[in-house]
Structure formats: structure tokens, C-alpha cells
Amino acid sequence: MTKETHIEQSFTTKLTDLKYIYRDDIRDRYSLEKNFREKFEALNRVRLSNAEFARLRDEIITQDVFAASKILREKNYFQREDGTPLHYTLVNIKDWCKNDFEVINQLRINTENSNHRYDVVILINGLPIVQIELKGVGISPRQAMQQIVDYKNDAGNGYTNSLMCFMQLFIVSNQYNTYYFANNKNQHFQFNADEQFLPVYQLADESNKKITNLDLFSDKFLSKCTLGEMISKYMVLVESEQKLLVMRPYQIYAVKAIVDCISQNRGNGYIWHTTGSGKTLTSFKASTLLKENPEIEKCLFVVDRKDLDRQTREEFNKFQEGSVEENTNTESLVRRLLSSDYSDKVIVTTIQKLGLALDDTKNYKERLKYLSDSRIAFIFDECHRSQFGDNHKAIKEFFPKAQLFGFTGTPIFSENSNFIVRENEEATFKTTESIFEKQLHSYTITHAIEDKNVLRFHIDYFKGKGEVNPKPGEAIAQQAVVDAILEKHDAATNHRKFNAVLATASINNAIEYYRLFKLAQQKKKDVDEDYVMLNIACVFSPPAQLIAKEGDQKNAEDIKQLQEDLLQEKEDNKVNPEEKKKALIEIIDDYNNQFKTNHNINEFDGYYQDVQSRIKNQKYSNRDYAHKNKIDITIVVDMLLTGFDSKFLNTLYVDKNLKYHGLIQAFSRTNRVLNDTKPYGNILDFRSQQEQVNQAIALFSGESKDKAIKIWMVEPAPVVIEEYKKAVEALGIFMEENNLANEPQDVYNLRGDSAKIAFVKNFKEVQRLKTQLDQYTDLDETQKEVIENILPTDRLQSFRSSYLETAKQFKAIQDKEGNDAPEDVQQLDFEFVLFASAVIDYDYIMNLVADNLQMKPSKQKMTKHEIISLLSATANLMEEQEDLTDYINSLDWNTGQDVDKLRKGYQTFKDEKNDKVLADIAHFHGLQTAGLKVFVTNIMGRLIFDGEKLTDLLEPLELNWKERSVKEQALMTDLIPLLKKQAQGREISGLTAYE
């Protein structure tokens, strides 16, 4: 294995080849500051006294990386000793290429609480701007990410109290796998392999081919001017969230393509970037760079709906406060078009307002006439919606020198176009390309799946239980659909960890489904009192004409605006509107009763927003946010099928005919990336639309159909079952090779780390495939039986316990020894989330215990031993496992207790246990138990470790500094396991200094 030190040496040599100056003399804070002072004085043509430099340094060093990032990019003010002002910059912000680029390695920033060493740091004008953390070949770069996060969580770390506060970018690599990501405040900078990853990116070329080798990455990303451009142009400071964003490669290529097209005056173009790829950020950056182009008079960002207008404006202003002002009516738009203020150079508006401004029957065109010969850039969001009517023609005629750019996730080709153009006798379809001339850049859903930016799909084409299969596109009985969904929902959503949308063909169908679910679930509850009912919501737009009749004109106008993109709902509401209104009132009343809300049809938007919010709140565990507050299935017609994003929505039930871009948009609601518990987006199609799916894939994949299907679709169940069988067989062979029976308890007899590590790797693959199979909705009874026979549930559960126990031991070694741990231990990458259960949580265990106490063995659903075994096989209860096990063992199983009494008893049990551990530690170290308890309580209350409080705690012992240092380390070695246990996975800032 190539060692980290060799990779580091090779990398610094590479940077010197790229004309960086290697500074082996900069290894500590003093030499770093001395070098920065020289660069600062040269750039600003000034000589500072020692006192002035010390004051300047203290002024610019800040704990707030966002504030530091602004100082880095701006002109700043400093008052000199003689009272004269000094207007300065830290780097050459006009031409970043003309700064000094240096590389240093093994920098140490020693502070009171930390002694961190940074592998390689790039200095721009003496400031540490890019940090590169390296790992040996074969070790996951994720460990380097975790190391950076740990460093940043230490109290008093160098990122908060030295020039390291200017760090903008992190790069991590093991030579063959390289990622980059932006620095941020700690609330935006977490790394938790179970749930939340930093937004990390891999470099790619213009055709979206990955560049992961560190040497090639350096050539493409780290040449001095490219890096300077990256930091100055392609990082965005989000004011409203105080957050740094770095753009993805395909976003940068799209922006460059638009800017080049304009600078060379090469006509129009469109960007094909798939749904969920961050089009708003791309268009924002394009428009702000155009703002700097003196040849462009105006840049208009054009959307096609009132609520999108507000949403996009808010998004733009999120990136740069006040960058885009509201224009609530056409008059306001015209005034801003005529304004010469720099702040009015970029305007967000709707296609409707723009159409009115250019309407021959209005008086605006005359006023705008002097602009007609100007160069104006138009950027259209979702251009297939906004540019296929007369507006496009009006814009081209009135602004002959305008350049038009469109963004779309699903372009219109001749195959999926509904717009026909007739010239003489010839009729052709209007397409995205016929309007915008040429494609400037593409990043298709195929690219996004390959990049793991979105998930693949699993599609279950429902066949029903009868002998006759429905024809493609043909509806089956709604009751059969309801029964199938109720049967399959728990599997599809990983036991309700995720939620689902049911897409129906009409408002009448949606209403019928809503009522059928109510009846069917009540019947289930009547038969089985333990059945936990699914929370079903339903949302469709009300008939605007009836709302308007009752005098609520604003609500009616909002609904009309909304329905411009809800074509089916708009048509449906023309027939029997009273019935639809009445049904929606009934649905909203049920919703209010279920969720204790107070919505009504006359404030429909409030109801609609609340539905969206509850779908997204699925992200919270049932312990933090009870299931009764969540939505399991939302019945829709057109709503939520475009634009709505939630990582915890994983399933789409389809009972409507979809095709081409509508199909892709709807399916894409399910495939946002979360973690390994969500292996794919789940589609259950009740209309047998396999041909339509294949057509859509062929059209939008950018690849041949056969190749695209392999990329887009997960393997069919028989293939994964075979893989699962082989993985289980491989586990058995491994156990035999170690002279052990293929039994869970024999895992504990494995000799040596290498054998235990091999088990961890083997069994993780078994669990990964089982997690995937668990969410297949198209398994028949025979296949379920085969899966069970491959590895029966009780043995699987016991193996999971063995895995978790073994993995925890190695994780402790990784955490304690870091780079000093054996190489094969360093390489291990634990994915505990694979072993977490959405069903088996604290409440579930407590209820199980309550149900089985005082029961005769013949009446018990589970024995004490079985409950403890279940507990030990569930990763989300790892922190509580020991205490819960001890508590369950301490109970009298002949005496009944209710759940509330059990919970209170458990809390008392834990408190007494902790108090005993604290008393033992205090006694061993010669401390007062009460004082140690206060010390621990303060840490847990703030989740911050305070070194000064530790000094105060030890003061009565009257130790000299050397003795105190030894005593501190010994005490913290005993305390850290207790603190981590009480933190239950939460981070305690500053604690890593003692680990």
C-alpha cells in the first residue's frame, strides 16, 4: 500500500511543477504570520509597525469563516497609529492570477486545546486558502473528511483563532479517489456517515467524465489561475444562511458556456441539466457574471408562474441579499427595465409580465423603444414551459440583438413536442433546439445517477392477482390498487421510514381513493386493534370560479395562477365544481382533526404548504416527531409531481398515464440521495407503462436505450436474490476457512484482527443486499421463502449483533489511534446505518417489554432473551444497548408494568448507574463526587468541554503544572466513555483534544 507520506511528497512536487513556491520553512503559526505580513505589505505598498501588524492580525482573525470569506474578497479599512486610513485588500481581488501561490506541508497550529497538524496547505498571498488532507491508498477519503470535521469541532482550534480562519476549500484524497468541498460554519459542516454527508464533489471534465486521480485532479483543478478563478468566481456566499457554496463542475461549465456565448456574441443556447442539479445557483452565477459585462444592458431571468417568481427571487436574494428586487406588476417591470441603476441590471420576472410589457395593445412598448437596439440577455428557467407560445416571437422581434438562454431538466424534442409550427405546406414540431439554436452543456439524469447525485429506480409493474393482465395504460379497479398499496407500503418505505405519493388521473379519482383508504383502513383496525393506520393526505386545487364567487378574489387569482401548470386539475374543476369543492372541504376537515390544524379552503395555499412541510418532516425519528404528525401517503393529481423535493420521499404509486418529460419529472420525486437505507427510488405502476418508461429513458438518457436502462434501473429481484445467496455462501466459506461453524456465536472465536476485519467486510455486503431486497415490492411468496431460507431471520439478526459488536471494537481503535492504527483497521469503513431500523426504536422496545411482562411463556410474543437479542442487532440503539439490556435483566418478569412506569424506571436506573460510575471515578482520582457531577452536568448541558472548568475541578488537589497535566489526562481517559454515552451520538465540542 502506498503510504500517506509518499503521496504527500509526490503531491508537493506536483504543485511545484505547477509553479507553486514550496516553503519548507513555514511549519508553525509564527512563520505563517511572518510570511503573510511580507505579502500584505508588498500588495498594499505599506510598512506596518509591529504593533500595527498585531492589531491588523487580531482584527482580521475571526471565529466566523463566513465573515473571514467576505474580508478575503473585499476592500477593507484599517486605521494606522497616526490616525491615517489604510484601505487594503488581503489578495489581489481584481486579478487572482497575480497573487503569490505557495505550498506548505506539516503545518502545526498549537493552541491551548489542540495540537493539530495539517498535511498540505496552499497559501494565496500568504493566507491559508486550501487544505489538502491525504490518506494512504486503500483508505477511504471519508476518514480524511471526518478528521477535518473533528479538528474543526475542537475548542480553540486553529480555524477559529489563527490565519487558518481564511480556509475556503478542503480537498481529500487517497491518490486514486479525490473530493473537494467548501469550508463552513459548524452548523453547515457535519459529517455523519449514518445520515448526513458534507456536500462533497468530485471533479469532472466537460463531458462529465470523472477526474479522481490526484495527479490529474491537480492538473485540471490546481493550476494557479484555475484555483484563483474557482475561489473568486465559482464560490458563492449565501448571505441569508451565512453559508459558503462551491459550484459543481457541470455548473461551472454551463456558466462558462453562457458567458463565452455572450462575449463572442454567438446567438442563443440552452442548458440541459437534470432535475435536482441546482439550476438556480447556475443561473444566478451566470447572471451576476453578466452583470459585470458592460456590453450587456440588462439580464432578465424569466420564470413562468407567480409563485415561481417569488421562489426564484428569494433564491437569488438568498445568494446575495437585495440582488433582485420584486416587480409585482408590469409597470414595475417596465420602470426597472428603463432604470440605469446598477442594482436594476439583473431582473427576475415572469413570462406573463414580460408578455404584457411587449403587448401591442398596451402603451409600454413605446416607452421601451430605446432599449430595443440594446444587447439584453434573457435566461429562461424551465424553458420548455415559458418559450413555446407567442412570447418568444414577441421578444425576438422587439429585441433583435437579444441573446436567449434556456435551462431545462427535460428538453422538448420532436418525439415529445405538442407544439406544431406550420410554414407553407410543411408542419414541424417546435423543440427546445429549434427555439434556442444549440445545446451549450448537458448533465443528464444518467450522469447524475452515475455520479450518485440521484438514485436509480426500481419499477414494479403491478400485474394484479387475477388471470387477465391489464393492457398498457388501462386502469384497474381502484379497490385493488388500495389493497395492493396497503399490502406493500411498509416494504416499499422501509417500514415507514420514508413516505409516498399516489399520482391519480383526475380529481374524481383522487377523491374516490381518499374515501377508499379511509374505509379499508378502518376495516383493518376493526380486525386488528394493533394495526397502526397510515396517515393519508390528499391535495388538489379547488375550483377557482367558486372561490371567486364568494368574494375571496385574491385566493381565486392565486389558484388560477397555480392551475396554469395543473392542466388536468384545471379541466376537472370545470365539471361539477360544487362536488369537488365539497369533497376538498371534507378532506381539509379530516386533515385538521388528524393534525390539530386550522386550515380552510379559502386559504388553500396555507393548507398546501402545510402538506409539503409534513412530507418533509418525515426526516425526524418517531421519538423526536411522533408518527401521528407525519404523512405516509399523499394523494395528488398534478401537484407535487414537479419541483417538489424531499430526501425522505422514496415511493411513487402511479395510477395515471404518464409519458416523456411528465414521467421523468414524476419519477424524479423519489430518487434524492440519502444513505444506504434508501438504495433506489421506488415506483409502483398500476398502468403497465413499461413501454412509456422505455421511451422516456431512450429520449432523456443521452445514451442508447439498453445502456441507459442498465444505469437507471436496479437489477430485477431474481438477480439480487442470487447475489444475496452468493454473499451468504461467501460468509459461510470464510467461517469454514477459519475452522469455525457458520454460526453467529462463532464470530466471537475468530482469531486476530485480520480475520475479524474480513468478517466485517463479508457481512456488510450481506446486509447491503438484504436492505435492497427488503424494499422490493414485486417479490412473490416463493421468492420471499427463498430469501428466508438463504439466511433465516433469527440467524441474520444474530449475525447483525456479532457484526455490531465487532465493528464497535474496531471503531474504538480508529477513534483512539487515528493514523497510528494498523493500516487494515484504518481502511475499514463502517456503515452502521445499514443496521439501523425504522421500526425497532426505544418506544418499540419499551412497548415490547410492557406487552410481555407478567405473561405466561405460552402467551408471550417475545421472551426476554429474544428482546435483548433484537436490541443488540439494531444500530440505532447502540448507545443505549448496554443500559437497556441491564435494565431489562433487572426487571421482575412476573410483575406487570405499563409503558410510562417502565420509562420512568429506566431513567431512574440510568441515573443511579451513572451516579455510581461517577462516584467510582471521583473516589479513584481523589475528587468530590458532587463537584465531578456538576462538572459533567455542565458539559452535557452545553455539549461543550471547557478546559478552564477542568482546571477548577482539580484545584483542591494543589498539583504543580506537570502533575496536573498527568492527572487531567488520566481523569479524562476515564470520563470520556461516560460523556460519549450520555451524548448519544451528539458531538461534544473540544473533547477530541483528550482522546
Short mmCIF file of N, CA, C and O in Angstrom, two decimals, residues 285-344:
data_model
loop_
_atom_site.label_atom_id
_atom_site.label_comp_id
_atom_site.label_asym_id
_atom_site.label_seq_id
_atom_site.Cartn_x
_atom_site.Cartn_y
_atom_site.Cartn_z
N LYS A 285 -25.30 32.54 -10.87
CA LYS A 285 -23.90 32.87 -11.13
C LYS A 285 -23.73 33.41 -12.55
O LYS A 285 -22.98 34.37 -12.77
N ALA A 286 -24.43 32.82 -13.52
CA ALA A 286 -24.35 33.33 -14.90
C ALA A 286 -24.82 34.78 -14.95
O ALA A 286 -24.16 35.64 -15.55
N SER A 287 -25.94 35.09 -14.31
CA SER A 287 -26.48 36.44 -14.39
C SER A 287 -25.59 37.45 -13.66
O SER A 287 -25.43 38.58 -14.12
N THR A 288 -24.96 37.05 -12.54
CA THR A 288 -24.09 38.01 -11.84
C THR A 288 -22.81 38.27 -12.62
O THR A 288 -22.29 39.38 -12.61
N LEU A 289 -22.30 37.24 -13.34
CA LEU A 289 -21.12 37.49 -14.18
C LEU A 289 -21.49 38.37 -15.37
O LEU A 289 -20.69 39.19 -15.82
N LEU A 290 -22.73 38.21 -15.87
CA LEU A 290 -23.18 39.07 -16.97
C LEU A 290 -23.35 40.51 -16.48
O LEU A 290 -23.21 41.46 -17.25
N LYS A 291 -23.66 40.65 -15.21
CA LYS A 291 -23.82 41.99 -14.62
C LYS A 291 -22.54 42.80 -14.77
O LYS A 291 -22.56 44.02 -14.88
N GLU A 292 -21.40 42.08 -14.76
CA GLU A 292 -20.11 42.75 -14.87
C GLU A 292 -19.73 43.06 -16.32
O GLU A 292 -18.73 43.71 -16.58
N ASN A 293 -20.53 42.57 -17.27
CA ASN A 293 -20.22 42.77 -18.69
C ASN A 293 -20.82 44.10 -19.15
O ASN A 293 -22.04 44.24 -19.24
N PRO A 294 -19.97 45.10 -19.48
CA PRO A 294 -20.50 46.43 -19.84
C PRO A 294 -21.28 46.43 -21.16
O PRO A 294 -22.07 47.35 -21.41
N GLU A 295 -21.08 45.41 -22.00
CA GLU A 295 -21.78 45.38 -23.28
C GLU A 295 -23.23 44.92 -23.14
O GLU A 295 -24.03 45.08 -24.05
N ILE A 296 -23.56 44.32 -22.00
CA ILE A 296 -24.93 43.86 -21.75
C ILE A 296 -25.69 44.92 -20.98
O ILE A 296 -25.26 45.36 -19.91
N GLU A 297 -26.81 45.36 -21.54
CA GLU A 297 -27.61 46.41 -20.91
C GLU A 297 -28.41 45.86 -19.73
O GLU A 297 -28.47 46.45 -18.65
N LYS A 298 -29.05 44.71 -19.93
CA LYS A 298 -29.88 44.10 -18.90
C LYS A 298 -29.76 42.57 -18.99
O LYS A 298 -29.54 42.03 -20.08
N CYS A 299 -29.96 41.94 -17.83
CA CYS A 299 -30.08 40.48 -17.81
C CYS A 299 -31.39 40.14 -17.13
O CYS A 299 -31.60 40.48 -15.96
N LEU A 300 -32.30 39.50 -17.86
CA LEU A 300 -33.60 39.13 -17.31
C LEU A 300 -33.66 37.63 -17.07
O LEU A 300 -33.39 36.84 -17.98
N PHE A 301 -33.97 37.27 -15.83
CA PHE A 301 -34.20 35.87 -15.51
C PHE A 301 -35.70 35.67 -15.51
O PHE A 301 -36.43 36.27 -14.72
N VAL A 302 -36.20 34.82 -16.42
CA VAL A 302 -37.63 34.74 -16.70
C VAL A 302 -38.18 33.38 -16.25
O VAL A 302 -37.70 32.33 -16.69
N VAL A 303 -39.19 33.44 -15.39
CA VAL A 303 -39.88 32.22 -14.95
C VAL A 303 -41.33 32.32 -15.41
O VAL A 303 -41.75 33.32 -15.96
N ASP A 304 -42.11 31.25 -15.15
CA ASP A 304 -43.42 31.28 -15.80
C ASP A 304 -44.60 31.13 -14.84
O ASP A 304 -45.67 30.76 -15.24
N ARG A 305 -44.39 31.41 -13.54
CA ARG A 305 -45.52 31.35 -12.63
C ARG A 305 -45.29 32.32 -11.50
O ARG A 305 -44.15 32.56 -11.10
N LYS A 306 -46.36 32.84 -10.95
CA LYS A 306 -46.22 33.83 -9.89
C LYS A 306 -45.46 33.28 -8.69
O LYS A 306 -44.56 33.93 -8.15
N ASP A 307 -45.82 32.07 -8.28
CA ASP A 307 -45.14 31.54 -7.09
C ASP A 307 -43.68 31.20 -7.39
O ASP A 307 -42.81 31.32 -6.55
N LEU A 308 -43.40 30.80 -8.67
CA LEU A 308 -42.00 30.57 -9.05
C LEU A 308 -41.24 31.89 -9.06
O LEU A 308 -40.07 31.94 -8.73
N ASP A 309 -41.91 32.96 -9.46
CA ASP A 309 -41.29 34.28 -9.47
C ASP A 309 -40.81 34.61 -8.05
O ASP A 309 -39.66 34.97 -7.83
N ARG A 310 -41.70 34.41 -7.08
CA ARG A 310 -41.35 34.70 -5.68
C ARG A 310 -40.23 33.76 -5.22
O ARG A 310 -39.25 34.17 -4.62
N GLN A 311 -40.40 32.48 -5.53
CA GLN A 311 -39.44 31.47 -5.09
C GLN A 311 -38.05 31.76 -5.68
O GLN A 311 -37.05 31.71 -4.96
N THR A 312 -38.00 32.05 -6.97
CA THR A 312 -36.71 32.29 -7.62
C THR A 312 -36.07 33.57 -7.12
O THR A 312 -34.86 33.63 -6.90
N ARG A 313 -36.90 34.59 -6.92
CA ARG A 313 -36.38 35.85 -6.39
C ARG A 313 -35.77 35.63 -5.00
O ARG A 313 -34.69 36.11 -4.69
N GLU A 314 -36.49 34.84 -4.17
CA GLU A 314 -35.98 34.55 -2.83
C GLU A 314 -34.68 33.75 -2.90
O GLU A 314 -33.76 33.97 -2.12
N GLU A 315 -34.61 32.82 -3.86
CA GLU A 315 -33.38 32.04 -4.03
C GLU A 315 -32.22 32.95 -4.42
O GLU A 315 -31.14 32.86 -3.87
N PHE A 316 -32.45 33.85 -5.38
CA PHE A 316 -31.40 34.78 -5.81
C PHE A 316 -30.97 35.66 -4.65
O PHE A 316 -29.78 35.85 -4.41
N ASN A 317 -31.95 36.20 -3.92
CA ASN A 317 -31.62 37.08 -2.80
C ASN A 317 -30.95 36.31 -1.66
O ASN A 317 -30.24 36.90 -0.86
N LYS A 318 -31.18 35.01 -1.62
CA LYS A 318 -30.51 34.17 -0.63
C LYS A 318 -29.01 34.15 -0.92
O LYS A 318 -28.19 34.22 -0.02
N PHE A 319 -28.67 34.09 -2.21
CA PHE A 319 -27.26 34.09 -2.59
C PHE A 319 -26.62 35.46 -2.37
O PHE A 319 -25.47 35.57 -2.00
N GLN A 320 -27.39 36.51 -2.62
CA GLN A 320 -26.86 37.87 -2.46
C GLN A 320 -28.01 38.80 -2.13
O GLN A 320 -28.85 39.10 -2.98
N GLU A 321 -28.03 39.23 -0.87
CA GLU A 321 -29.17 40.00 -0.37
C GLU A 321 -29.42 41.24 -1.23
O GLU A 321 -28.51 42.00 -1.55
N GLY A 322 -30.68 41.42 -1.63
CA GLY A 322 -31.05 42.61 -2.40
C GLY A 322 -30.60 42.58 -3.84
O GLY A 322 -30.73 43.55 -4.57
N SER A 323 -30.06 41.42 -4.30
CA SER A 323 -29.56 41.37 -5.69
C SER A 323 -30.70 41.42 -6.69
O SER A 323 -30.53 41.83 -7.82
N VAL A 324 -31.88 41.00 -6.27
CA VAL A 324 -33.03 41.00 -7.18
C VAL A 324 -34.22 41.58 -6.44
O VAL A 324 -34.58 41.12 -5.36
N GLU A 325 -34.81 42.60 -7.00
CA GLU A 325 -35.96 43.22 -6.36
C GLU A 325 -37.26 42.66 -6.94
O GLU A 325 -37.30 42.19 -8.07
N GLU A 326 -38.31 42.77 -6.17
CA GLU A 326 -39.62 42.29 -6.61
C GLU A 326 -40.20 43.26 -7.65
O GLU A 326 -40.05 44.48 -7.52
N ASN A 327 -40.82 42.73 -8.69
CA ASN A 327 -41.64 43.62 -9.52
C ASN A 327 -43.03 43.01 -9.58
O ASN A 327 -43.28 42.04 -10.24
N THR A 328 -43.89 43.59 -8.78
CA THR A 328 -45.20 42.98 -8.55
C THR A 328 -46.16 43.18 -9.71
O THR A 328 -47.16 42.50 -9.81
N ASN A 329 -45.87 44.11 -10.59
CA ASN A 329 -46.75 44.31 -11.74
C ASN A 329 -45.93 44.72 -12.95
O ASN A 329 -44.73 44.96 -12.86
N THR A 330 -46.60 44.79 -14.08
CA THR A 330 -45.89 45.07 -15.33
C THR A 330 -45.29 46.47 -15.32
O THR A 330 -44.18 46.68 -15.83
N GLU A 331 -45.97 47.43 -14.73
CA GLU A 331 -45.46 48.80 -14.67
C GLU A 331 -44.11 48.83 -13.94
O GLU A 331 -43.15 49.49 -14.35
N SER A 332 -44.04 48.07 -12.83
CA SER A 332 -42.79 48.00 -12.06
C SER A 332 -41.68 47.38 -12.90
O SER A 332 -40.53 47.84 -12.86
N LEU A 333 -42.02 46.35 -13.68
CA LEU A 333 -41.03 45.72 -14.56
C LEU A 333 -40.51 46.73 -15.59
O LEU A 333 -39.30 46.84 -15.81
N VAL A 334 -41.42 47.47 -16.18
CA VAL A 334 -41.02 48.45 -17.21
C VAL A 334 -40.10 49.51 -16.60
O VAL A 334 -39.08 49.89 -17.19
N ARG A 335 -40.45 49.99 -15.40
CA ARG A 335 -39.61 51.01 -14.74
C ARG A 335 -38.20 50.49 -14.49
O ARG A 335 -37.22 51.18 -14.69
N ARG A 336 -38.11 49.22 -14.07
CA ARG A 336 -36.78 48.65 -13.82
C ARG A 336 -36.01 48.43 -15.12
O ARG A 336 -34.78 48.56 -15.15
N LEU A 337 -36.72 48.11 -16.20
CA LEU A 337 -36.06 47.98 -17.49
C LEU A 337 -35.48 49.32 -17.95
O LEU A 337 -34.41 49.39 -18.56
N LEU A 338 -36.19 50.40 -17.64
CA LEU A 338 -35.75 51.74 -18.06
C LEU A 338 -34.72 52.34 -17.10
O LEU A 338 -34.06 53.32 -17.44
N SER A 339 -34.58 51.75 -15.90
CA SER A 339 -33.67 52.30 -14.90
C SER A 339 -32.21 52.10 -15.30
O SER A 339 -31.85 51.07 -15.87
N SER A 340 -31.39 53.07 -14.98
CA SER A 340 -29.95 52.94 -15.25
C SER A 340 -29.18 52.53 -14.00
O SER A 340 -27.95 52.44 -14.01
N ASP A 341 -29.89 52.30 -12.88
CA ASP A 341 -29.22 51.86 -11.65
C ASP A 341 -28.58 50.49 -11.85
O ASP A 341 -29.18 49.59 -12.45
N TYR A 342 -27.39 50.36 -11.30
CA TYR A 342 -26.67 49.08 -11.41
C TYR A 342 -27.47 47.96 -10.76
O TYR A 342 -27.47 46.82 -11.21
N SER A 343 -28.19 48.29 -9.68
CA SER A 343 -28.99 47.28 -8.97
C SER A 343 -30.14 46.76 -9.82
O SER A 343 -30.71 45.72 -9.53
N ASP A 344 -30.50 47.48 -10.87
CA ASP A 344 -31.60 47.05 -11.75
C ASP A 344 -31.09 46.32 -13.00
O ASP A 344 -31.85 46.09 -13.94
#
